[in-house]
Structures are given as structure tokens and as C-alpha cells.
N, CA, C and O atoms as a Tripos MOL2 file, in Angstrom:
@<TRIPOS>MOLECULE
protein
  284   283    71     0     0
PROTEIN
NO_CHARGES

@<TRIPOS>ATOM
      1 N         -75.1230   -5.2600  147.5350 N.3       1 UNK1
      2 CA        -76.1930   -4.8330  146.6560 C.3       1 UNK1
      3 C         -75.8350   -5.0980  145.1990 C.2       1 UNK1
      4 O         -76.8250   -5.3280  144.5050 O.2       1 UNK1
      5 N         -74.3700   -5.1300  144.4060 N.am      2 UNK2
      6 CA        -74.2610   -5.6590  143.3010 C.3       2 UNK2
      7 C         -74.7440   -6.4540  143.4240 C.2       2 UNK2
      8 O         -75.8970   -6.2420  143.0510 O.2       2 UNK2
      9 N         -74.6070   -7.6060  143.8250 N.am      3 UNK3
     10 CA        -75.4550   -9.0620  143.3430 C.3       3 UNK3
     11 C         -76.3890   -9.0680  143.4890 C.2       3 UNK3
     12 O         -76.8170  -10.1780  143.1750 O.2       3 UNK3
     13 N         -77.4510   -8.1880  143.9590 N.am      4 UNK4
     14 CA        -78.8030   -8.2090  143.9060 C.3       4 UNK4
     15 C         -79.3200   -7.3900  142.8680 C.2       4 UNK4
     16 O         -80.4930   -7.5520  142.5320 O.2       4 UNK4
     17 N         -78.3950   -6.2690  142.1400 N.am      5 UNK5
     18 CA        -78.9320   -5.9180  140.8770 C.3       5 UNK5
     19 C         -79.9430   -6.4170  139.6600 C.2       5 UNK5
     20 O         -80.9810   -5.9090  139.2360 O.2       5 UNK5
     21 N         -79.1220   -7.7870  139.2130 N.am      6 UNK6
     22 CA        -80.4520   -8.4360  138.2850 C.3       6 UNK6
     23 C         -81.6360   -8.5860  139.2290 C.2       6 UNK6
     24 O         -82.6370   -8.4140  138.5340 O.2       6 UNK6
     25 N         -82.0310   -8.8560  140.6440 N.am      7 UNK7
     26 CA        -83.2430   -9.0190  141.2150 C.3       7 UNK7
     27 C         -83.8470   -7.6150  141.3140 C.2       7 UNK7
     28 O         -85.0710   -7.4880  141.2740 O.2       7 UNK7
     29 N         -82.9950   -6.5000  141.4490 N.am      8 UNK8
     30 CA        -83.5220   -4.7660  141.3850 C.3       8 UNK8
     31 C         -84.1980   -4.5430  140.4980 C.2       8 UNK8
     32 O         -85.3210   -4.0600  140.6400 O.2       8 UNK8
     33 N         -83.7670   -4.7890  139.5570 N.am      9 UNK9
     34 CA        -83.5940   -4.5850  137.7290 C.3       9 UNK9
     35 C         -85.3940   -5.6010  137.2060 C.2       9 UNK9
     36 O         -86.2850   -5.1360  136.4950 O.2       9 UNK9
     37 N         -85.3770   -6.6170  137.6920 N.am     10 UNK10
     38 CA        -86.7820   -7.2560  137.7480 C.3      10 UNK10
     39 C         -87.2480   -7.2800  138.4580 C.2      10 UNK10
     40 O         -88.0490   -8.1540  138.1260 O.2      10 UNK10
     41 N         -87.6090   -6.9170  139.7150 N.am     11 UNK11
     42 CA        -88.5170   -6.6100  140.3970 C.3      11 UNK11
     43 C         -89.5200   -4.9760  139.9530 C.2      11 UNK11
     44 O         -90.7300   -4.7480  139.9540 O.2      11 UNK11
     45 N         -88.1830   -4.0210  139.5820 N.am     12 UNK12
     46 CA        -88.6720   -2.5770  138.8940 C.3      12 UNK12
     47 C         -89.5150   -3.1270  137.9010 C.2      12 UNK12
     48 O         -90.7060   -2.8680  138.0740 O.2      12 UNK12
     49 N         -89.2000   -3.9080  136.7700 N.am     13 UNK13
     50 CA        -90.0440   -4.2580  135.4240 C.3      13 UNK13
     51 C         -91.1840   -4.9270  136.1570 C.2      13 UNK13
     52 O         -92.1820   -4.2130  136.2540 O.2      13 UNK13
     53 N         -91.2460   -5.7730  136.5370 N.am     14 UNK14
     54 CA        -92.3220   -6.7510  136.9560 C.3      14 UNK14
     55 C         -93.2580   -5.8870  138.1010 C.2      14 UNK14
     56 O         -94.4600   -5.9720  137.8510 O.2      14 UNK14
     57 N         -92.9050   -5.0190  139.3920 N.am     15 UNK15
     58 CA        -94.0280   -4.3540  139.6280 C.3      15 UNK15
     59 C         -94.0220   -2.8950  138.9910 C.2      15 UNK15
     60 O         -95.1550   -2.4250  139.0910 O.2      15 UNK15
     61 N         -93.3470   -2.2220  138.5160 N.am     16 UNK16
     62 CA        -93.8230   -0.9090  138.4250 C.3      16 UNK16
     63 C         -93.4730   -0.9210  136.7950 C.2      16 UNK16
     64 O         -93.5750    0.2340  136.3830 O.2      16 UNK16
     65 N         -93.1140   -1.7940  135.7880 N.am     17 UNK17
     66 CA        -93.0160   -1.6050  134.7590 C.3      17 UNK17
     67 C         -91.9210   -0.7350  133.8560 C.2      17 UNK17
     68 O         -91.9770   -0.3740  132.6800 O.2      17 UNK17
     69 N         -90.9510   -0.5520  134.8300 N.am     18 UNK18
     70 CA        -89.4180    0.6530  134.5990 C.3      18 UNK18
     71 C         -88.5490   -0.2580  134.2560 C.2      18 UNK18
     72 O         -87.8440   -0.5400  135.2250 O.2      18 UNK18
     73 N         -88.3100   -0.7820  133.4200 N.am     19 UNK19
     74 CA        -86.8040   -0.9740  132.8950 C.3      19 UNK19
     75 C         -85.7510    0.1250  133.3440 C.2      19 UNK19
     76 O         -85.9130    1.3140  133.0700 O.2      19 UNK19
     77 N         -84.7230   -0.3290  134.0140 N.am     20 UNK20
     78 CA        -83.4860    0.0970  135.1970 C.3      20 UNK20
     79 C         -83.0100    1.0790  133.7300 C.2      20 UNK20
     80 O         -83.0960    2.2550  133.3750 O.2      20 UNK20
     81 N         -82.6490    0.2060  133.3600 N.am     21 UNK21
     82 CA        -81.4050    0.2880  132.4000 C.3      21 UNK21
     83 C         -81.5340    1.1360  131.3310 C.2      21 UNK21
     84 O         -80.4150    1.5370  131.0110 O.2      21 UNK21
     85 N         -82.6050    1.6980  130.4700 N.am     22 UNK22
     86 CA        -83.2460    2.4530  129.1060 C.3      22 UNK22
     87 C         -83.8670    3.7190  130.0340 C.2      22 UNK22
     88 O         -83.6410    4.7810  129.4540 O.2      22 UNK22
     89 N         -84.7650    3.9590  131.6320 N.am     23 UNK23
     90 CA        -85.2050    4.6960  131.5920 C.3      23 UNK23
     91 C         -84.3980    5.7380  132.7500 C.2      23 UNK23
     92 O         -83.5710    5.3510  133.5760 O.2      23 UNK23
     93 N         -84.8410    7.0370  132.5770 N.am     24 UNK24
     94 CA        -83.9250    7.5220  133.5400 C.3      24 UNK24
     95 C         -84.4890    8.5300  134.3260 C.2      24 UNK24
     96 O         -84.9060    9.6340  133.9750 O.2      24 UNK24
     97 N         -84.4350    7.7910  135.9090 N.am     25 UNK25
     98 CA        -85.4540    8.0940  136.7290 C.3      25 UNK25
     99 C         -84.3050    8.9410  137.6560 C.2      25 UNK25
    100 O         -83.0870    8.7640  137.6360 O.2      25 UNK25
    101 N         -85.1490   10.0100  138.5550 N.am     26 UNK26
    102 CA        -84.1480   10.4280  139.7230 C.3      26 UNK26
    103 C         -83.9470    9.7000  140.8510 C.2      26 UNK26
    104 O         -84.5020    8.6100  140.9960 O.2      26 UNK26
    105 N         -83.1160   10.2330  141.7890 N.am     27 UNK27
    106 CA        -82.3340    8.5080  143.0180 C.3      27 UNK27
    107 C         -83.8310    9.1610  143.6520 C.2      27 UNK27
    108 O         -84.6900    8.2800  143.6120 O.2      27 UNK27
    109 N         -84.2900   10.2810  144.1410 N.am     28 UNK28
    110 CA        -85.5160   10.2870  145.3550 C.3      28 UNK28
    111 C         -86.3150    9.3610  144.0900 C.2      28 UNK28
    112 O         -85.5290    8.5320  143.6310 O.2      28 UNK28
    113 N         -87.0340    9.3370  143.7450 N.am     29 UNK29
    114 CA        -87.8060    8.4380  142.9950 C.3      29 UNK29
    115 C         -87.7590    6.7460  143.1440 C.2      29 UNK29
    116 O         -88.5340    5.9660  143.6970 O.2      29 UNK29
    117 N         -86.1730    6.4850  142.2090 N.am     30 UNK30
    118 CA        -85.5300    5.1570  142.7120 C.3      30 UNK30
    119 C         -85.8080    4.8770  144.0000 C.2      30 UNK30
    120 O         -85.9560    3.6900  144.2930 O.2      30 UNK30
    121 N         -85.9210    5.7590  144.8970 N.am     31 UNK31
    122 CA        -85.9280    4.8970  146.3200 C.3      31 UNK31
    123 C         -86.6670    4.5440  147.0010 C.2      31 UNK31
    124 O         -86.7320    3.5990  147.7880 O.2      31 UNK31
    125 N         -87.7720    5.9230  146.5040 N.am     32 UNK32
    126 CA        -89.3200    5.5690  147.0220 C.3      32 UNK32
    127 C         -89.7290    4.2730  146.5660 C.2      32 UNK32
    128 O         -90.1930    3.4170  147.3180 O.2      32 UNK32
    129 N         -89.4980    4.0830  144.9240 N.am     33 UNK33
    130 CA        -90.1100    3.4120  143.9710 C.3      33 UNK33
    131 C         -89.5320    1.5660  145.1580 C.2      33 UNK33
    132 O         -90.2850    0.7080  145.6170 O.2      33 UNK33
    133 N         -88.3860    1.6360  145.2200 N.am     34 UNK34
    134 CA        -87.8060    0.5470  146.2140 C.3      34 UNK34
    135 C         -87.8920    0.2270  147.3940 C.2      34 UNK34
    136 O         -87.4950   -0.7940  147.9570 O.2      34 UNK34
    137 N         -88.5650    1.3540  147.8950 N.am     35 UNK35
    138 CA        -88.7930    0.8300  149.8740 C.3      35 UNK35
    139 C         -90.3420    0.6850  149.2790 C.2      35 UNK35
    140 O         -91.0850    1.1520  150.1430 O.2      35 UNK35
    141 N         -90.8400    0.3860  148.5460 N.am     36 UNK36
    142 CA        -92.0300   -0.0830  147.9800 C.3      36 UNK36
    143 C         -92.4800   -1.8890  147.5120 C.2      36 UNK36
    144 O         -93.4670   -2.5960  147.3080 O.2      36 UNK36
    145 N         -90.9510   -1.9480  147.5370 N.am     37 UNK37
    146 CA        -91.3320   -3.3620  146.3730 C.3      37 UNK37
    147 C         -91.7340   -4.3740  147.3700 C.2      37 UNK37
    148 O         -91.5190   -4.6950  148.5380 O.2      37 UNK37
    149 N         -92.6800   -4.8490  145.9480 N.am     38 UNK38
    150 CA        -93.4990   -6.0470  146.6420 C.3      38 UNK38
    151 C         -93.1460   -7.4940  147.7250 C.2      38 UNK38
    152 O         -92.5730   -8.3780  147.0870 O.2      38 UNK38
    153 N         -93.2940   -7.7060  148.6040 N.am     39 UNK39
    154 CA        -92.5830   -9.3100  148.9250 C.3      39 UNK39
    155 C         -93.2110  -10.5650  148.2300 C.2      39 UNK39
    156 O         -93.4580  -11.6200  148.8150 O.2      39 UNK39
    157 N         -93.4310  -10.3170  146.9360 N.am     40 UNK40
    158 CA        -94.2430  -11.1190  146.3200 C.3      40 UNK40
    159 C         -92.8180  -11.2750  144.5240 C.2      40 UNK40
    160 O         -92.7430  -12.2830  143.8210 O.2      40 UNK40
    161 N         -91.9610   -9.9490  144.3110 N.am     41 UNK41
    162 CA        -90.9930   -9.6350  143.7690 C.3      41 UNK41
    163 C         -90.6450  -10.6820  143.8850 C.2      41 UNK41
    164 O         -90.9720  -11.5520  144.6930 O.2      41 UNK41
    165 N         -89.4640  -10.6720  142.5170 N.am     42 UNK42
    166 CA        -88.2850  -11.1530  142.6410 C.3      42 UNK42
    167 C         -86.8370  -11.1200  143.9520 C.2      42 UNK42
    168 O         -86.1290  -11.9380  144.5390 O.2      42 UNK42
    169 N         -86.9670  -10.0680  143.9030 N.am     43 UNK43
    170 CA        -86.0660   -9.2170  145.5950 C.3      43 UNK43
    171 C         -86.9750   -9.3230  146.5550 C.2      43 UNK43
    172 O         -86.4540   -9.7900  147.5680 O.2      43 UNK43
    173 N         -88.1410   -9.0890  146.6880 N.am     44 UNK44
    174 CA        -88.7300   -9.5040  148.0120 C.3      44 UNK44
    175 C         -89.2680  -10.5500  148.5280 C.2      44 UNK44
    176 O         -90.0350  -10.6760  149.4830 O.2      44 UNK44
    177 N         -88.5370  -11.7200  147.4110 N.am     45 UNK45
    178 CA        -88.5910  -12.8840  147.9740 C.3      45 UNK45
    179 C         -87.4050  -13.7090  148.3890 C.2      45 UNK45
    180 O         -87.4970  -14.8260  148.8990 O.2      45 UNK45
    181 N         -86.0480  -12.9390  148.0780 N.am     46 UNK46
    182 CA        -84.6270  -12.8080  148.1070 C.3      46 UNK46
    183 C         -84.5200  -12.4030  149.6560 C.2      46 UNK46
    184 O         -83.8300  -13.1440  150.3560 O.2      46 UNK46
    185 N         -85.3490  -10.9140  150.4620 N.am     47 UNK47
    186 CA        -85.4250  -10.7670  151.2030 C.3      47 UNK47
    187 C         -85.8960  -11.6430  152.2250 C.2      47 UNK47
    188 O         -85.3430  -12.0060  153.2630 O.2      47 UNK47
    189 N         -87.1590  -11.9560  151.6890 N.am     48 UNK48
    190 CA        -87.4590  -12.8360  152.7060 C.3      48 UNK48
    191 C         -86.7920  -13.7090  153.3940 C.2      48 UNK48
    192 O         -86.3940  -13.7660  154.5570 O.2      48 UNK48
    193 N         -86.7210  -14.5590  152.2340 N.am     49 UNK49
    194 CA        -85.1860  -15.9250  152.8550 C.3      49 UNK49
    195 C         -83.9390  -14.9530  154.1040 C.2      49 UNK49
    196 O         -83.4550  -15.2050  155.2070 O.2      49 UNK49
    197 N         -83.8730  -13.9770  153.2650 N.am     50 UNK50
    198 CA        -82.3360  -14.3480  154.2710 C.3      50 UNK50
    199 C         -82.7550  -13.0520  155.4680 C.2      50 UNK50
    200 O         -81.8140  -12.6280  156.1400 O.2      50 UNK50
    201 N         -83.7840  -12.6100  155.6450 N.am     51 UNK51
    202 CA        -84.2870  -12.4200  157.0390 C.3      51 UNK51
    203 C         -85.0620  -13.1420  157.8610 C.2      51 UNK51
    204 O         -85.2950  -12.6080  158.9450 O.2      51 UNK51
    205 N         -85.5540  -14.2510  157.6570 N.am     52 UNK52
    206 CA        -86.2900  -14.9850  158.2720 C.3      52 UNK52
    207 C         -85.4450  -15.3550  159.7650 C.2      52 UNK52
    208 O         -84.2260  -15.5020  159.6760 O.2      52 UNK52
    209 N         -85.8960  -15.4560  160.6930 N.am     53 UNK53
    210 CA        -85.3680  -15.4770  161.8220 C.3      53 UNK53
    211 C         -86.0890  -16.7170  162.8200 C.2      53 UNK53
    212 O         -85.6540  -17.1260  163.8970 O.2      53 UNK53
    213 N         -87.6170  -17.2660  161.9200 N.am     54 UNK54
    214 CA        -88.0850  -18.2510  162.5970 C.3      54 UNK54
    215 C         -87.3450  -19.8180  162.5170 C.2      54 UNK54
    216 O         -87.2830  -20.4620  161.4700 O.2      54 UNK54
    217 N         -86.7660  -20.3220  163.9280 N.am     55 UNK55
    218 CA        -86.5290  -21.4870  163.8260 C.3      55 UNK55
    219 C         -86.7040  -22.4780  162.7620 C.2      55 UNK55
    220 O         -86.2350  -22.7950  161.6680 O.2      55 UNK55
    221 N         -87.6600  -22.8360  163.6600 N.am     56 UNK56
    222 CA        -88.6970  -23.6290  162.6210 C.3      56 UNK56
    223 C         -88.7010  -23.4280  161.0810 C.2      56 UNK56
    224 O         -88.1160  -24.2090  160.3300 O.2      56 UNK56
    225 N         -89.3550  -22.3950  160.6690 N.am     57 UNK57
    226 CA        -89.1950  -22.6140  158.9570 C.3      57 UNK57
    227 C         -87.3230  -22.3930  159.0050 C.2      57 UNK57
    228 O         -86.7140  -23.3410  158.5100 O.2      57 UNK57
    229 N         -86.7080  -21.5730  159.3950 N.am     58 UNK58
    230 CA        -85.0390  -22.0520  159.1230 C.3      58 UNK58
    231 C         -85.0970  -23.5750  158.6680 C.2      58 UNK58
    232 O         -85.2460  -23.7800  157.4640 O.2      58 UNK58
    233 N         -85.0080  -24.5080  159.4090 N.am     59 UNK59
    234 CA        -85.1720  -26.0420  159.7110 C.3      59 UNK59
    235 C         -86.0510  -26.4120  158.3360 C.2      59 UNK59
    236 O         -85.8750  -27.5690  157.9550 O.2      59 UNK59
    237 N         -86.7290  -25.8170  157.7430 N.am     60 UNK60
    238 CA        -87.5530  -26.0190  156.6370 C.3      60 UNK60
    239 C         -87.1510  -26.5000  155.6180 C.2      60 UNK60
    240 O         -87.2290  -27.6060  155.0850 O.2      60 UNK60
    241 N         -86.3720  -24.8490  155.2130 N.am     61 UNK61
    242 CA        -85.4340  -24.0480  153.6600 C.3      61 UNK61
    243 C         -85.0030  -25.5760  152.9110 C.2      61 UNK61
    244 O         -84.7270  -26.6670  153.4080 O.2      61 UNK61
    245 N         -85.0610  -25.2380  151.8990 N.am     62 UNK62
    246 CA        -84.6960  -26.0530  151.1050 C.3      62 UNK62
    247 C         -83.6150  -25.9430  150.7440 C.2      62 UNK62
    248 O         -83.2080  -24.9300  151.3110 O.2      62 UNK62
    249 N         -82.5180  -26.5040  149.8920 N.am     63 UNK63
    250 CA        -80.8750  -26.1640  149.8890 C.3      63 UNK63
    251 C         -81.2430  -24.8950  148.7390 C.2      63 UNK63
    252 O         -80.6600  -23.8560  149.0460 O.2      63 UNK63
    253 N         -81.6240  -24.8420  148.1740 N.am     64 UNK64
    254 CA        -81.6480  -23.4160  147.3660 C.3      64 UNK64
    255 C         -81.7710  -22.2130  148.0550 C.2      64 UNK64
    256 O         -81.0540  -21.2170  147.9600 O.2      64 UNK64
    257 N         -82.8360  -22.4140  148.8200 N.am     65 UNK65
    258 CA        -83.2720  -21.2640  150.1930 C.3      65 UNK65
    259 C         -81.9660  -21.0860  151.2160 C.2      65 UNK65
    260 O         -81.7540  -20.0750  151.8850 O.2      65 UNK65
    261 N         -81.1110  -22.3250  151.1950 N.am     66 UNK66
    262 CA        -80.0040  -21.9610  152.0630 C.3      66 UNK66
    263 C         -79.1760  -21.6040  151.6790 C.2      66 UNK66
    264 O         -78.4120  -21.0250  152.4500 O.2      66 UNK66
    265 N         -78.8300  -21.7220  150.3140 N.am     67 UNK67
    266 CA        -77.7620  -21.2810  149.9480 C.3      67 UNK67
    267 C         -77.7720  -19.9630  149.6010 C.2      67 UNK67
    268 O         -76.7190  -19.3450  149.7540 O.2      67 UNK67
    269 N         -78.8570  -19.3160  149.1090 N.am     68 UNK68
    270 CA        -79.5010  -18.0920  149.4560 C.3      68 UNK68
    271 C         -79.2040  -17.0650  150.5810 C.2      68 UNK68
    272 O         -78.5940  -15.9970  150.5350 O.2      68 UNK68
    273 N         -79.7480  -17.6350  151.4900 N.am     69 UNK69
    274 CA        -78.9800  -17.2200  152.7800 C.3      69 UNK69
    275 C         -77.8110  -17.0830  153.3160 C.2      69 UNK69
    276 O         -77.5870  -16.2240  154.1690 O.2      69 UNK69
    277 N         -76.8390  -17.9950  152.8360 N.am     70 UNK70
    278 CA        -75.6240  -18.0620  153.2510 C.3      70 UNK70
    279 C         -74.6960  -16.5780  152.3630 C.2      70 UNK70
    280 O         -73.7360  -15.9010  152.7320 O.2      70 UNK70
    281 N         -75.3740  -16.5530  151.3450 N.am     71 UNK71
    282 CA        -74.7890  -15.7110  150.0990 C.3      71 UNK71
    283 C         -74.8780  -14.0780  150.7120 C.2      71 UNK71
    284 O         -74.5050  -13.1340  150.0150 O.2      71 UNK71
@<TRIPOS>BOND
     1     1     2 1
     2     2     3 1
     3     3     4 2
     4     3     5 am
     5     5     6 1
     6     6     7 1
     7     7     8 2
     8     7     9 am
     9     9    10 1
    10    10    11 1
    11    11    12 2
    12    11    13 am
    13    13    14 1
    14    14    15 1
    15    15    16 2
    16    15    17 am
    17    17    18 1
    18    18    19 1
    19    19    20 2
    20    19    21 am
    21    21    22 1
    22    22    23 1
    23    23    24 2
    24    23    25 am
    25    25    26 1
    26    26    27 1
    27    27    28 2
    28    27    29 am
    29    29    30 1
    30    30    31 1
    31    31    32 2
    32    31    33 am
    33    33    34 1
    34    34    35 1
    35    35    36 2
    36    35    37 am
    37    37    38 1
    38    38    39 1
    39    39    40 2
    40    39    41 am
    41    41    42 1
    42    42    43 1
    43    43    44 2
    44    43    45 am
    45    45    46 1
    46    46    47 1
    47    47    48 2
    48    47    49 am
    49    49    50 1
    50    50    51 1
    51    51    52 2
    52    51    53 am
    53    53    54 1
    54    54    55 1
    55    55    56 2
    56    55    57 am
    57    57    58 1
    58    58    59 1
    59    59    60 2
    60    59    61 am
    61    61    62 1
    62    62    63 1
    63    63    64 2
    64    63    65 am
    65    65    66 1
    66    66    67 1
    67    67    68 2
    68    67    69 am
    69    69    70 1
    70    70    71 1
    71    71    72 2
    72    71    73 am
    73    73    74 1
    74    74    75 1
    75    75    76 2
    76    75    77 am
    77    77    78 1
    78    78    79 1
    79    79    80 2
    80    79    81 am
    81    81    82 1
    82    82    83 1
    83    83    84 2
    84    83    85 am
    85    85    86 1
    86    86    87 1
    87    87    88 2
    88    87    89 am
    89    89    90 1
    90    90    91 1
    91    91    92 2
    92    91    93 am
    93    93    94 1
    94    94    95 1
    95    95    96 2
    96    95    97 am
    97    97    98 1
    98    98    99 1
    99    99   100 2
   100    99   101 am
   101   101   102 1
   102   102   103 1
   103   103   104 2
   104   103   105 am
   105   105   106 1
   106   106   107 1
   107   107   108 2
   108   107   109 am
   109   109   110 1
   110   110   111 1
   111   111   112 2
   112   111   113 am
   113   113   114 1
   114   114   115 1
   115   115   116 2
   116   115   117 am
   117   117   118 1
   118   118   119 1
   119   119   120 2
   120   119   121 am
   121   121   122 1
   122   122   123 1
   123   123   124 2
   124   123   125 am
   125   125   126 1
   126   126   127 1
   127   127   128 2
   128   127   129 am
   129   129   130 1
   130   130   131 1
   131   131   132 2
   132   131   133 am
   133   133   134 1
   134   134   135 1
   135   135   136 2
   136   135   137 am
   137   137   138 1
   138   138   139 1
   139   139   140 2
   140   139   141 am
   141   141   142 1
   142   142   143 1
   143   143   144 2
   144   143   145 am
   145   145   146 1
   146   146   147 1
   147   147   148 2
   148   147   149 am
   149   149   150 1
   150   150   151 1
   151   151   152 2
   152   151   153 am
   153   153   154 1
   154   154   155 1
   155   155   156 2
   156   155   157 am
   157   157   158 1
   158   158   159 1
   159   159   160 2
   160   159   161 am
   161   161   162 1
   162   162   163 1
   163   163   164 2
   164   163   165 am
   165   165   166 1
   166   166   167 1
   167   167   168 2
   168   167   169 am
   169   169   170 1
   170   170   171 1
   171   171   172 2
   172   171   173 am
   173   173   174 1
   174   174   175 1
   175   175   176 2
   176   175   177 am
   177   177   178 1
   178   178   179 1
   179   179   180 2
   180   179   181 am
   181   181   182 1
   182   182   183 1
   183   183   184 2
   184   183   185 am
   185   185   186 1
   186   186   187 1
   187   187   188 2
   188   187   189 am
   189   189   190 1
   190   190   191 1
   191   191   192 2
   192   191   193 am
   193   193   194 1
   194   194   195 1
   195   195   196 2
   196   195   197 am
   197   197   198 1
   198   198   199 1
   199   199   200 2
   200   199   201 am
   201   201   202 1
   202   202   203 1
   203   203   204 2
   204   203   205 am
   205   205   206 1
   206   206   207 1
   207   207   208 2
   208   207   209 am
   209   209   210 1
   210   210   211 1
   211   211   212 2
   212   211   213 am
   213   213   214 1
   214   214   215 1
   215   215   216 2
   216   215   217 am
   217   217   218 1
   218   218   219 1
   219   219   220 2
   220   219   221 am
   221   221   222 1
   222   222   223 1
   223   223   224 2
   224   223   225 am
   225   225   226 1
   226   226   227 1
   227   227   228 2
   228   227   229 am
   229   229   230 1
   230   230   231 1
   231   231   232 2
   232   231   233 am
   233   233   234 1
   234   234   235 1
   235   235   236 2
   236   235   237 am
   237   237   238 1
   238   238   239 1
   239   239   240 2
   240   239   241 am
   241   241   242 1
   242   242   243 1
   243   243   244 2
   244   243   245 am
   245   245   246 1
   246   246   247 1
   247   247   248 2
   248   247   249 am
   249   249   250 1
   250   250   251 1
   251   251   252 2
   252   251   253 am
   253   253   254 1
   254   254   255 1
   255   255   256 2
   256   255   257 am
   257   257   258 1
   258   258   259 1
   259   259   260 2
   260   259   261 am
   261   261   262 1
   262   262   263 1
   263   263   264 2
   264   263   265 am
   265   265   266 1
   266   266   267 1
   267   267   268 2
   268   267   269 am
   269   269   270 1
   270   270   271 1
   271   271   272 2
   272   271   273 am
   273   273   274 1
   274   274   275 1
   275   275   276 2
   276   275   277 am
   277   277   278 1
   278   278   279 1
   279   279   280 2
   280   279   281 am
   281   281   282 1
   282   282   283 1
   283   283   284 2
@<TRIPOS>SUBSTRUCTURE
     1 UNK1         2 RESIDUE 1 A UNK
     2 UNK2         6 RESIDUE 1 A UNK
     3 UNK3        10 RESIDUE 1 A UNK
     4 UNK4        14 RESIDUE 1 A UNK
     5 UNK5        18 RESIDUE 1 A UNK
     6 UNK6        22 RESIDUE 1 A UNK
     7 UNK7        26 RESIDUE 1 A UNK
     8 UNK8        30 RESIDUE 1 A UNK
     9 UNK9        34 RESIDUE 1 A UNK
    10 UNK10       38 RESIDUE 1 A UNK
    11 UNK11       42 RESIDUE 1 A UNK
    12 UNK12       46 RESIDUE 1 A UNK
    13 UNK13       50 RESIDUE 1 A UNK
    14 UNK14       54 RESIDUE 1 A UNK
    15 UNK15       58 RESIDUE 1 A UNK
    16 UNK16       62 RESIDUE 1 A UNK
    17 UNK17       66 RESIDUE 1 A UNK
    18 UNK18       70 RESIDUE 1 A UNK
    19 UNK19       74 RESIDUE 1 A UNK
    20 UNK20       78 RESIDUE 1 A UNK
    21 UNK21       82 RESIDUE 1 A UNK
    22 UNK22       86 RESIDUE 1 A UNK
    23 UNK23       90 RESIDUE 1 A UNK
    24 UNK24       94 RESIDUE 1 A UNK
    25 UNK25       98 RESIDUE 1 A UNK
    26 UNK26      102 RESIDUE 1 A UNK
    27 UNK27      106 RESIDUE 1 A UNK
    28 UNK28      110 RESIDUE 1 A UNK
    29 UNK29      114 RESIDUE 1 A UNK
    30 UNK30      118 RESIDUE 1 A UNK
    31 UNK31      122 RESIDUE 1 A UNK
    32 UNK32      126 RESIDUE 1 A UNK
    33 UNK33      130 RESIDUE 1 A UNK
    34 UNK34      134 RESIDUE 1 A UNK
    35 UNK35      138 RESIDUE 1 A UNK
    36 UNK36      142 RESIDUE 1 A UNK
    37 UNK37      146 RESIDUE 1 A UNK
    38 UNK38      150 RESIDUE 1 A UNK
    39 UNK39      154 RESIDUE 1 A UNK
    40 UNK40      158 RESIDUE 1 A UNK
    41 UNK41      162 RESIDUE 1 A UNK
    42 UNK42      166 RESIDUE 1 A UNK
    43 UNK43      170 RESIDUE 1 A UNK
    44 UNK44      174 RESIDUE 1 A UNK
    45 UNK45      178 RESIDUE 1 A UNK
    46 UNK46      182 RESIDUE 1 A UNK
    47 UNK47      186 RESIDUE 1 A UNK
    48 UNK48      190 RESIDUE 1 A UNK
    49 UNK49      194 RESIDUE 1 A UNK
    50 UNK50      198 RESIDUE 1 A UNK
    51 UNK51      202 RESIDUE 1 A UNK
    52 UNK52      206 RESIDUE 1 A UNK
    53 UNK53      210 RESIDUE 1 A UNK
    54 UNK54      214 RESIDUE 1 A UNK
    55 UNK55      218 RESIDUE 1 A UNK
    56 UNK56      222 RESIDUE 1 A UNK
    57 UNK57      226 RESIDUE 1 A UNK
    58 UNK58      230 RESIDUE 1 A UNK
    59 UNK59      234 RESIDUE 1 A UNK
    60 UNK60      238 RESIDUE 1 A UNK
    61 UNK61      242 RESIDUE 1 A UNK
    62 UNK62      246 RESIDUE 1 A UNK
    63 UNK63      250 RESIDUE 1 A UNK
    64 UNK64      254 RESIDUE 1 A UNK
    65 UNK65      258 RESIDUE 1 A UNK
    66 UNK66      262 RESIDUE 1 A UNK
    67 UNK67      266 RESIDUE 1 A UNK
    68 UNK68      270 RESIDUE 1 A UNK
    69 UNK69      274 RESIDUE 1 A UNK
    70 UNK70      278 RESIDUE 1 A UNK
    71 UNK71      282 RESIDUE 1 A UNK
């Protein structure tokens, strides 16, 4: 989850408008606010890639998308 911080950190700004870092929210909050985020995010498009489980698009990924995954 460290290395997914900068994607935490913008996905919060970009859907819910919270800067991580200046505002200071409680963890029940933080978490709701996170089993929320969009798959349209920065992180929930991080997610996507490296759960994808279909063959086929696997066989797709582009080397960015794989290296993604591998990470």
C-alpha cells in the first residue's frame, strides 16, 4: 500500500475533493470514503489492471499495463 499512496492521495482529490495531506479526517471515514473510490480513479484503474483475471484481455495489456501488474 506505500506505493500506492500517490494514487490514494489523487484519487481522494479527484473524486471526493480531500487533499490526504492538509485535511484531517478520521480512519472510519478514510475508509468508507475508500471502499468507495471510483474505477474510473486514479487507483481504480491501478486496480483494475492487476486484478483482471480475463485471459484474453491479459494477452491484450500493453507493456505499461504489465508492468503494472507485475509491480
Amino acid at each position: 500500500m506505500e506505493g500506492d499512496w500517490p494514487l490514494i492521495v489523487s484519487s481522494f482529490a479527484e473524486q471526493f475533493g480531500i487533499r490526504l495531506e492538509l485535511e484531517d479526517i478520521s480512519w472510519v471515514e478514510y475508509t468508507r470514503l475508500f471502499s468507495g473510490i471510483s474505477g474510473d480513479s486514479a487507483l481504480g484503474r491501478i486496480v483494475a489492471i492487476r486484478s483482471e483475471k480475463d485471459p484474453k484481455l491479459l494477452k491484450s495489456f500493453t507493456r505499461e499495463q504489465q508492468r503494472i501488474r507485475r509491480e
